[in-house]
Coordinates of C-alpha atoms and ligand atoms in Angstrom, one line a residue:
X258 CA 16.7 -17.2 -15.7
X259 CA 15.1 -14.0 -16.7
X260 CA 12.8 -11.6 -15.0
X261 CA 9.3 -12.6 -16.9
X262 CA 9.9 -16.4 -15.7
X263 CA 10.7 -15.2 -11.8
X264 CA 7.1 -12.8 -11.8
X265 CA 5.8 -16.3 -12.8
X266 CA 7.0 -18.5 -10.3
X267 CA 6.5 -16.1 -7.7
X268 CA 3.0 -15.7 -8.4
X269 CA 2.1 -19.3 -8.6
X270 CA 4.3 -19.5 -5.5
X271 CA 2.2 -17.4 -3.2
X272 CA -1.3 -17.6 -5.0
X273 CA -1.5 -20.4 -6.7
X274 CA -5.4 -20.0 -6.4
X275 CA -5.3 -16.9 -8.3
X276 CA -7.1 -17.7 -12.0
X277 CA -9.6 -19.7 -9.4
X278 CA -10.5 -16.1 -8.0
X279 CA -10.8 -14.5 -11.1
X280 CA -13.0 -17.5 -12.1
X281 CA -15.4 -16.4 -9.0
X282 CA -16.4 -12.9 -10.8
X283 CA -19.3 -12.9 -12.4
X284 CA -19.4 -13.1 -16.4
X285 CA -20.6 -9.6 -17.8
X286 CA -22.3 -10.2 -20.8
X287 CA -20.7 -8.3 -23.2
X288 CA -19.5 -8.6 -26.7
X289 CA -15.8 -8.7 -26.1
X290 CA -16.3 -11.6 -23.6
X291 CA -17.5 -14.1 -26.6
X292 CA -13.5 -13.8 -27.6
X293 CA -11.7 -12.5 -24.6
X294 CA -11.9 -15.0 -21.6
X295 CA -12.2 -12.6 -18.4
X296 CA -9.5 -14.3 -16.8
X297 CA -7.2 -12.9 -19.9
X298 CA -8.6 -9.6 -19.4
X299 CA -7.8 -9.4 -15.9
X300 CA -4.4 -10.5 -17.1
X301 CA -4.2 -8.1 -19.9
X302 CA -5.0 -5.2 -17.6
X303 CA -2.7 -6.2 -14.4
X304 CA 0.3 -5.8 -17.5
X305 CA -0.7 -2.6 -17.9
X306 CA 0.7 -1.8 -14.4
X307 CA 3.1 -4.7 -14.1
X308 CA 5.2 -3.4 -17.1
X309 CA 4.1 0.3 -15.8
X310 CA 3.4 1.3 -19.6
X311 CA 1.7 4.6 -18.0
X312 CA -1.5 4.9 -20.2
X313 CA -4.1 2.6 -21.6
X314 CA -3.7 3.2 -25.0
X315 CA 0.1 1.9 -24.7
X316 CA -1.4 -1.7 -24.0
X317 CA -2.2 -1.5 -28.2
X318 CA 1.2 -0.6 -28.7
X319 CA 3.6 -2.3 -26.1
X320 CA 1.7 -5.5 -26.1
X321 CA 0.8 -5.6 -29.9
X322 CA 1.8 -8.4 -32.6
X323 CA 5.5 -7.5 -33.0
X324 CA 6.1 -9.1 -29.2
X325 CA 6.4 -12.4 -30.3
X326 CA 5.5 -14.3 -27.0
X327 CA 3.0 -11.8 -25.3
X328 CA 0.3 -13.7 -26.6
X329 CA 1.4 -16.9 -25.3
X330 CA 3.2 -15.9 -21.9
X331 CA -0.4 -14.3 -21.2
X332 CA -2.5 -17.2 -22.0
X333 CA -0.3 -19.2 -19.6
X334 CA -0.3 -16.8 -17.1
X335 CA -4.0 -16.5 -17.5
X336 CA -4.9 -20.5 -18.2
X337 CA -6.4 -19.5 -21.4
X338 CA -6.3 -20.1 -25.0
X339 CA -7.0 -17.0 -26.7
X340 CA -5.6 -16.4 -30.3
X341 CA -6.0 -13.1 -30.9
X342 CA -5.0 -9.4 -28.6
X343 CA -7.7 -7.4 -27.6
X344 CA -7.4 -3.4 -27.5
X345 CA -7.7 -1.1 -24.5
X346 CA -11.3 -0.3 -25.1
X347 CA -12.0 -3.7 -24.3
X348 CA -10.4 -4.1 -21.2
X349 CA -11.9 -0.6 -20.4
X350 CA -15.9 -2.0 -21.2
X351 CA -14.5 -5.0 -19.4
X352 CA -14.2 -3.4 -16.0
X353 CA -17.3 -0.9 -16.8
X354 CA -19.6 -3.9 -16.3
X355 CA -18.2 -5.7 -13.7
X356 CA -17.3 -3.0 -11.3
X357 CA -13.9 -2.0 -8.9
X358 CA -15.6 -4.1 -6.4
X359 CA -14.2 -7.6 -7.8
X360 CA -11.1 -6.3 -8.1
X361 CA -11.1 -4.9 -4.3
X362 CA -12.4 -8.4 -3.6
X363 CA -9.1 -10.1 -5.5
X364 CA -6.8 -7.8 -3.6
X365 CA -8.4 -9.1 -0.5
X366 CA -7.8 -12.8 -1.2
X367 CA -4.3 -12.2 -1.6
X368 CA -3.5 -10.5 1.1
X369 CA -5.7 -12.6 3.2
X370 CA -3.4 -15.5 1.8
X371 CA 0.1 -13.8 2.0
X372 CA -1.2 -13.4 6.1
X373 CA -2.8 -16.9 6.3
X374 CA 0.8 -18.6 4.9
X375 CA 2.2 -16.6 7.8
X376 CA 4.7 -14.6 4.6
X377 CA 4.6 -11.5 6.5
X378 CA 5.0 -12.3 9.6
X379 CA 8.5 -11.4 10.0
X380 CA 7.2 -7.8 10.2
X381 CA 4.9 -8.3 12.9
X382 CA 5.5 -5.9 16.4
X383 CA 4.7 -7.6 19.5
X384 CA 2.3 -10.3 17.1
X385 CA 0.8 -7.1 15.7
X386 CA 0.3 -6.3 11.9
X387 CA 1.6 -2.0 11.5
X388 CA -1.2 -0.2 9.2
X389 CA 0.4 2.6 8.1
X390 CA -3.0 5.0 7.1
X391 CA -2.2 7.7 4.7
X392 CA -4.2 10.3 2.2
X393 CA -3.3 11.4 -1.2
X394 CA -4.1 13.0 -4.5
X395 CA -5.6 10.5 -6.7
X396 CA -6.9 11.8 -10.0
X397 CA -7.1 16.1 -10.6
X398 CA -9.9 16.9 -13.8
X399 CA -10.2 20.4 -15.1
X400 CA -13.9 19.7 -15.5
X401 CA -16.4 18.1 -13.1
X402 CA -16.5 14.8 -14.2
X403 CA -19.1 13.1 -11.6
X404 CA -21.2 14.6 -9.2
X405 CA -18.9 14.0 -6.2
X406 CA -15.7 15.8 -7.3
X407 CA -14.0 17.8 -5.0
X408 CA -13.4 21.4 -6.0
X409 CA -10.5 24.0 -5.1
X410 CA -10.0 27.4 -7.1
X411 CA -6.7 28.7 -8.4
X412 CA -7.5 31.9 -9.4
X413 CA -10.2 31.7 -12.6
X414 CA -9.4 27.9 -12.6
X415 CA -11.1 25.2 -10.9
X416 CA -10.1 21.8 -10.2
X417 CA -12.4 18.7 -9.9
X418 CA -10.0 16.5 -7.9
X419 CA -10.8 12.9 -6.0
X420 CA -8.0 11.6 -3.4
X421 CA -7.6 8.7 -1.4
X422 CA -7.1 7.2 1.9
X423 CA -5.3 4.2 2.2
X424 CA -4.7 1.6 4.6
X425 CA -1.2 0.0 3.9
X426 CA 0.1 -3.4 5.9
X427 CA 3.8 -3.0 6.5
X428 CA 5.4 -6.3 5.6
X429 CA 9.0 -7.4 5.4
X430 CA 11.9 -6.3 3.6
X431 CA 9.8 -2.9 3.6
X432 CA 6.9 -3.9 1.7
X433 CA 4.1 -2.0 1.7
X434 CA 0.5 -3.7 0.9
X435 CA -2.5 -2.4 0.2
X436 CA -5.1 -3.9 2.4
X437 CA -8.2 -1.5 2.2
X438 CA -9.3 2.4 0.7
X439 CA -11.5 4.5 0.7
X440 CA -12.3 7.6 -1.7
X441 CA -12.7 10.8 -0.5
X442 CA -15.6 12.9 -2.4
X443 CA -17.5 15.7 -1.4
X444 CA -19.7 13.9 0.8
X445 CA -16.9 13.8 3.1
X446 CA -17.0 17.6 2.9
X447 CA -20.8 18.1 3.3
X448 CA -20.8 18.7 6.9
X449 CA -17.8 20.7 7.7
X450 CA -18.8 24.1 9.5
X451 CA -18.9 26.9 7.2
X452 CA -15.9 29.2 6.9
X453 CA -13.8 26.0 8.3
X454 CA -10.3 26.7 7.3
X455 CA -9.1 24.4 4.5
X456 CA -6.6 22.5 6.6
X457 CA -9.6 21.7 9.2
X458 CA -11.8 20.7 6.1
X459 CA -9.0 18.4 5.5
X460 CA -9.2 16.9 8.6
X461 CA -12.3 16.5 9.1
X462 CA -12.7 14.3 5.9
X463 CA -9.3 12.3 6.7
X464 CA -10.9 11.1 9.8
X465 CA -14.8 10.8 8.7
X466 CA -13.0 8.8 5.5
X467 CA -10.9 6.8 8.6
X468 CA -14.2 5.7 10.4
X469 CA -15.2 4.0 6.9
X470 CA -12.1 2.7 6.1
X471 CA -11.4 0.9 9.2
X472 CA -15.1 -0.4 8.7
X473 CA -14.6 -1.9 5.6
X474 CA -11.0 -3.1 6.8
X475 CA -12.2 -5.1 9.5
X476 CA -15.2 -6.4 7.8
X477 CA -12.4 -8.1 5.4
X478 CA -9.8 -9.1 8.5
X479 CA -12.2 -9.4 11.4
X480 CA -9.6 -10.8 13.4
X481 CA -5.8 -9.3 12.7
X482 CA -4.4 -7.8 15.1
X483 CA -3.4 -4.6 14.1
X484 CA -1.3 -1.3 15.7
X485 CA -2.4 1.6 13.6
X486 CA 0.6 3.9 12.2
X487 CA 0.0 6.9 11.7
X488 CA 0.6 10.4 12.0
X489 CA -0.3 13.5 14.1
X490 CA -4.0 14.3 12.6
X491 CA -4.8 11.2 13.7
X492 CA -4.1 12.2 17.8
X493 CA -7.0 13.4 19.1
X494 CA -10.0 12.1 20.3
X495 CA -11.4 10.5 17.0
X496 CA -8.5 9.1 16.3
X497 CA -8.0 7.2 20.0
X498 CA -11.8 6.5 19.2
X499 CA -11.8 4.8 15.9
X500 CA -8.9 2.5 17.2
X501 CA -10.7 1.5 20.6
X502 CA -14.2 0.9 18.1
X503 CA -12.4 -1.3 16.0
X504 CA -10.1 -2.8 18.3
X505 CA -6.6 -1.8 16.8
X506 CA -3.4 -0.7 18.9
X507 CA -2.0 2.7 17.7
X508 CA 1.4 4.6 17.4
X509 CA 0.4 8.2 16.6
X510 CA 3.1 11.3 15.9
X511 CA 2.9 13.1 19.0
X512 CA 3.0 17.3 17.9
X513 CA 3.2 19.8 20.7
X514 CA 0.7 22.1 19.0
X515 CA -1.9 19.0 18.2
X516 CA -2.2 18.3 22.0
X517 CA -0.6 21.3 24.3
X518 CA -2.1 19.8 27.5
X519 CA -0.7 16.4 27.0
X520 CA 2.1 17.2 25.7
X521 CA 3.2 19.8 29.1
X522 CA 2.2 16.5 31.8
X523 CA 4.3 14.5 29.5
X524 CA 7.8 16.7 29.6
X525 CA 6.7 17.3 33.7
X526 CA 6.5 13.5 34.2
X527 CA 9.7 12.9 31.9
X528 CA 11.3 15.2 34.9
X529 CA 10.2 12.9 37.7
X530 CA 11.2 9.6 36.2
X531 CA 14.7 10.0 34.5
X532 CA 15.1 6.0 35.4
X533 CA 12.8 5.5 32.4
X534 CA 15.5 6.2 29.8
X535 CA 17.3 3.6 27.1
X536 CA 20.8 5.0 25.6
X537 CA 21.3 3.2 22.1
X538 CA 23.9 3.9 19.5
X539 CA 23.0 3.0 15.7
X540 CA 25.3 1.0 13.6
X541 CA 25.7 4.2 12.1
X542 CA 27.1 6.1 15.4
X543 CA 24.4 8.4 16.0
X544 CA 23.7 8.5 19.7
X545 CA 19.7 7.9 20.4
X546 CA 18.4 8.6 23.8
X547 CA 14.9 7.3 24.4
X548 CA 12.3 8.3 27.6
X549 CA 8.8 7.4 27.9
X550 CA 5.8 8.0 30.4
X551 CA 3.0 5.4 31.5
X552 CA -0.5 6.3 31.9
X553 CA -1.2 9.9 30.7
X554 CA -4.4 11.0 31.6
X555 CA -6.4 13.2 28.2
X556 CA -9.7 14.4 28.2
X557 CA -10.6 14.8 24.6
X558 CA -13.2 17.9 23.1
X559 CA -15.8 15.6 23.5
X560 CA -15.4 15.5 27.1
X561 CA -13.9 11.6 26.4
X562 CA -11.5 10.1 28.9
X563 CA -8.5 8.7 27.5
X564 CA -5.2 6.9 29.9
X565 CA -2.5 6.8 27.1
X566 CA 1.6 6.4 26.8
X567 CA 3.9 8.5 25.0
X568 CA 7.4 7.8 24.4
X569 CA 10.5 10.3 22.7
X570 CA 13.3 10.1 20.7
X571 CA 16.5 11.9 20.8
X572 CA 19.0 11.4 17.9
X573 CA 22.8 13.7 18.2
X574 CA 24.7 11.9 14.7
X575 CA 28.0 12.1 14.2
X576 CA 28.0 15.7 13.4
X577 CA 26.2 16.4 16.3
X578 CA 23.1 17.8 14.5
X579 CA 20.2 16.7 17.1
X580 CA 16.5 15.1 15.9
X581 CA 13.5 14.3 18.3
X582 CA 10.6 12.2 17.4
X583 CA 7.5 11.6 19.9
X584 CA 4.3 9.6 19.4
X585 CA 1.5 8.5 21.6
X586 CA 0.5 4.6 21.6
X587 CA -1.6 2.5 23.7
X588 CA 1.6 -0.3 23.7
X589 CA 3.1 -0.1 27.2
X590 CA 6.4 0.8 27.1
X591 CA 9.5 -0.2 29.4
X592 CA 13.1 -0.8 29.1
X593 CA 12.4 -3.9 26.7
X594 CA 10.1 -2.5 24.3
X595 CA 10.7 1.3 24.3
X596 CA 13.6 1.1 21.3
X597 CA 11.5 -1.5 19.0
X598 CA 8.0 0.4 19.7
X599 CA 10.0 3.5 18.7
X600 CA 12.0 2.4 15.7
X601 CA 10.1 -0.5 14.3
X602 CA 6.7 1.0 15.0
X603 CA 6.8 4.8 14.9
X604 CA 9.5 5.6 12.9
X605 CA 8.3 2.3 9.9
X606 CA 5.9 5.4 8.9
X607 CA 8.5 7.3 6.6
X608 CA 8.2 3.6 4.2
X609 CA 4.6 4.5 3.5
X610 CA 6.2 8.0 2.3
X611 CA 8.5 6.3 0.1
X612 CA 7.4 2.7 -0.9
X613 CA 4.1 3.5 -0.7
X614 CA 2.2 6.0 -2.7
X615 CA 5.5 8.0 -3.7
X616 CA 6.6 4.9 -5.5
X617 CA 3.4 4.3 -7.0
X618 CA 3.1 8.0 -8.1
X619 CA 6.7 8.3 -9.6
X620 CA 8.3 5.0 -10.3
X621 CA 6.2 4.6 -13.4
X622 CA 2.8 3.0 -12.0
X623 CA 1.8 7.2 -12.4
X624 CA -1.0 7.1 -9.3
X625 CA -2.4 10.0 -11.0
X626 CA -2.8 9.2 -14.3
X627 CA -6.9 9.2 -15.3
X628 CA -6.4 5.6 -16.6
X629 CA -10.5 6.0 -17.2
X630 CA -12.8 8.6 -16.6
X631 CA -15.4 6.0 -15.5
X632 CA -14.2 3.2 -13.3
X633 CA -11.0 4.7 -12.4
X634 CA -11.5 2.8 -8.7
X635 CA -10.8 -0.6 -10.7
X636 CA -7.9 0.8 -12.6
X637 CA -6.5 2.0 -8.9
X638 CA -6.8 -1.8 -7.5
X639 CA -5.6 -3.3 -10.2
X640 CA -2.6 -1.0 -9.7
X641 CA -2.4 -2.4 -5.9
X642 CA -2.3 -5.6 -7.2
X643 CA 1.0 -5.0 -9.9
X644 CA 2.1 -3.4 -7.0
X645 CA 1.8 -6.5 -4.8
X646 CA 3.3 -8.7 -7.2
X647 CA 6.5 -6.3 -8.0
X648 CA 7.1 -6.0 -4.6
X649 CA 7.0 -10.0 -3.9
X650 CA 9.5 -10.1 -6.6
X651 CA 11.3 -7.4 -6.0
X652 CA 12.1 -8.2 -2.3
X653 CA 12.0 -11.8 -2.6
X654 CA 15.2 -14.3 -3.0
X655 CA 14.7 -15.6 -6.2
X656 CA 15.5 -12.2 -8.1
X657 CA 17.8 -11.5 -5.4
X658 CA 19.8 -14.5 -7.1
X659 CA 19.8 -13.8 -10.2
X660 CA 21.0 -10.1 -9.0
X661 CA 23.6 -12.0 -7.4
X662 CA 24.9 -13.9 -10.4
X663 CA 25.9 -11.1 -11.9
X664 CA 27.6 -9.6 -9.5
X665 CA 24.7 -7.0 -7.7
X666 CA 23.4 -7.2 -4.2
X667 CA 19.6 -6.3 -5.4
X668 CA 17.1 -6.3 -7.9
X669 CA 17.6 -2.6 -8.2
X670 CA 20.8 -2.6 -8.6
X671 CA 20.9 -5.2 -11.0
X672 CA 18.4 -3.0 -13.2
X673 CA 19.3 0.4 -11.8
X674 CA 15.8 1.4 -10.8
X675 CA 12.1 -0.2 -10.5
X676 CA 11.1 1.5 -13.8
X677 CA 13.9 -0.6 -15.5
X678 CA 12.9 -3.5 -13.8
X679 CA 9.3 -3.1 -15.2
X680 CA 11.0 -2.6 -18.7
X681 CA 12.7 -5.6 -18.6
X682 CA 9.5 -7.4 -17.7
X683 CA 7.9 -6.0 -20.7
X684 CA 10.8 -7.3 -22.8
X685 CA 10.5 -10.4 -21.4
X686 CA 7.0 -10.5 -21.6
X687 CA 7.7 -9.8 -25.6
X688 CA 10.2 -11.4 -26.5
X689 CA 11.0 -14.3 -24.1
X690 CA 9.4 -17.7 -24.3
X691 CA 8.8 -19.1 -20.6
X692 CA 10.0 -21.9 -19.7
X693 CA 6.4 -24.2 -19.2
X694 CA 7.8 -25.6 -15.7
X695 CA 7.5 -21.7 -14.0
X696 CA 3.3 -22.3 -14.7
X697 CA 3.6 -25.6 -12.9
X698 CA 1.5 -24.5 -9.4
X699 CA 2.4 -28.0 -7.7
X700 CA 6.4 -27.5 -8.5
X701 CA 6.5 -24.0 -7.7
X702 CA 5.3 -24.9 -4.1
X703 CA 8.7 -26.9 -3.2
X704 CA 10.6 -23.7 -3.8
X705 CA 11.6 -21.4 -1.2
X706 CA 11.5 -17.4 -1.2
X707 CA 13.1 -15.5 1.5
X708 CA 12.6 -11.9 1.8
X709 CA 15.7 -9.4 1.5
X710 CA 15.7 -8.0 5.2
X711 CA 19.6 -6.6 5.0
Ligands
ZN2085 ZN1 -15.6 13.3 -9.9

């Protein structure tokens, strides 16, 4: 077995409806199309993440005529019969007609069947989904290049940039999916008061663009449960706000200096109730001492009641070198829940960090890379999707066998890192013939994948 062959089983194990999907976006009348089938298209562009070959104009070299088997792997992969490649410009007036908003759609209807199929349920937290919600960089231009750029000035210079807000499901074995975003343009800035301080411009867009993302995310899963993850912008009163409007639990970073107030009652009621303590020593040996307080009382800005719980964390390792942690959450906490509410809720947040955009900005996806200077938002789902898909294969059994074969515990340590992995997959994809039974969507669905949770 080889990697190209697991991506397709895995695929065809969890979405086996996927070419259907494709099938539902509309037909942009174009040239190109009269050769290119869409479906192969959409195919021909997820490789450009999948095998992270960091620019467009590498698809004409990487997956050009001396690969042998790109050509048909794709077509199988895609259902299609194309005899001939296309070149990047295609694929780039491909998604200029139809839009990001298909491709949002697509990620949607796969995450709405990985939930559905119950394959991330393992992660749930008291039969809650964590949404991790997190900002960052997206694309940085050293000329306007739309009217909604946001500027900053470095000295003479200045910089047309557009970030992102995301909201990421956490799943098991660490995954991190992308469930629903939101760009953050000037319009976001419009409003703030003049002479705001940059760091309260920031945060007044972080949490206008939260409003709109949670919008759109519960116009797509109306009914999930959901705790909200996040960190300590996002205590205060809009944040306790947007997760009452929209129905949502929440686990927030609790920072003295964010909320002074609170945070004094909280160490004055941590005094009166030192029952309401768990001791806990890792498998590790550090020594973790948790403490928590029911029903705060917080009277937002706004004048906004609010009856909240906060919990801390107090880790002396080995060395004795001490860490604390608090957050705020509207779970209710007792000697039961305290450790799983703190360790599988709050402190899940540093995987959004690290599997989450830092991965997809330096494991060779490069987030930041202007893949188009016109629809860049369908280059940036298409990238959730690859994303998706690595990470199903990455965590899931099948590869972990093959790791295991030859002697490795995990897919990266059978390829020494993710970038590797995605070379391999381009090799593959090259030079490999797949094996027709790995297309077959009603075999695939007798086989079992297991995610790595070690
Ligand atoms: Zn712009």
């Amino acid at each position: 077995m080889n990697i190209g062959p697991i991506l397709a089983q895995t695929l065809n194990h969890f979405f086996p409806e996927l070419n259907a999907w494709i099938d539902q976006i509309y037909d942009p009348r174009f040239l190109p199309l009269v050769i290119y089938h869409k479906r192969f298209l959409l195919w021909w562009g997820l490789s450009l993440f999948l095998c992270k070959l960091s620019s467009r104009r590498q698809l004409d070299y990487q997956l050009n005529t001396d690969g042998p088997e790109v050509l048909n792997n794709l077509n199988r992969l895609a259902s299609t019969a194309q005899d001939s490649r296309p070149v990047n410009r295609t694929l780039e007036c491909f998604l200029a007609k139809i839009g990001a908003a298909p491709i949002a759609g697509l990620r949607g209807q796969m995450v709405r069947r990985l939930i559905r199929t119950k394959a991330l349920d393992a992660a749930r937290l008291q039969g809650r989904f964590l949404v991790l919600i997190d900002g960052s960089g997206y694309l940085v231009f050293n000329h306007r290049h739309c009217d909604h750029c946001l500027t900053q000035r470095h000295g003479d210079t200045t910089l047309y940039m557009h970030q992102v807000l995301e909201a990421k499901l956490l799943g098991p074995a660490g995954m991190v999916v992308s469930i629903a975003t939101e760009f953050i343009d000037n319009r976001d800035t419009a409003s703030a008061p003049a002479g705001a301080s940059q760091e309260r411009v920031k945060q007044d867009c972080e949490l206008k663009a939260l409003r709109r993302l949670m919008k759109t995310l519960r116009a797509e899963f109306p009914q999930l449960r959901i705790c909200l993850n996040n960190d300590g912008l996002y205590a205060c009163g809009e944040g306790f706000q947007v997760a009452k409007d929209y129905n949502c639990d929440y686990i927030y970073i609790f920072q003295p200096g964010r909320l002074p107030a609170l945070w004094e009652d909280f160490q004055g009621l941590l005094r009166l109730c030192p029952e309401q303590r768990v001791e806990w020593t890792t498998p590790q040996g550090a020594q973790q001492v948790y403490r928590w307080v029911n029903g705060l009382d917080y009277q937002d800005s706004d004048g906004r009641d609010w009856t909240l719980n906060a919990l801390e964390c107090t880790e002396t390792d080995k060395e004795g070198k001490k860490t604390e942690w608090s957050w705020v959450t509207s779970l209710d906490l007792d000697h039961k829940t305290v450790v799983e509410v703190a360790t599988r809720g709050g402190r899940a947040r540093w995987r959004e960090e690290n599997e989450g955009f830092n991965t997809q900005k330096n494991s060779g996806l490069n987030l930041e890379h202007a893949y188009s200077h016109t629809c860049w938002a369908a280059y940036y789902y298409l990238l959730q999707i690859a994303h998706l898909l690595l990470q199903l294969v990455e965590k899931g059994s099948l590869l972990r066998q093959l790791a295991q074969e030859q002697g490795k515990r995990t897919a990266v340590a059978l390829f020494g890192s993710l970038k590797n992995m995605a070379q391999r997959l381009l090799e593959s994809l090259r030079f490999w013939h797949w094996p027709d039974e790995v297309f077959d969507r009603t075999g695939v669905r007798g086989i079992q994948i297991r995610w790595d949770t070690s």
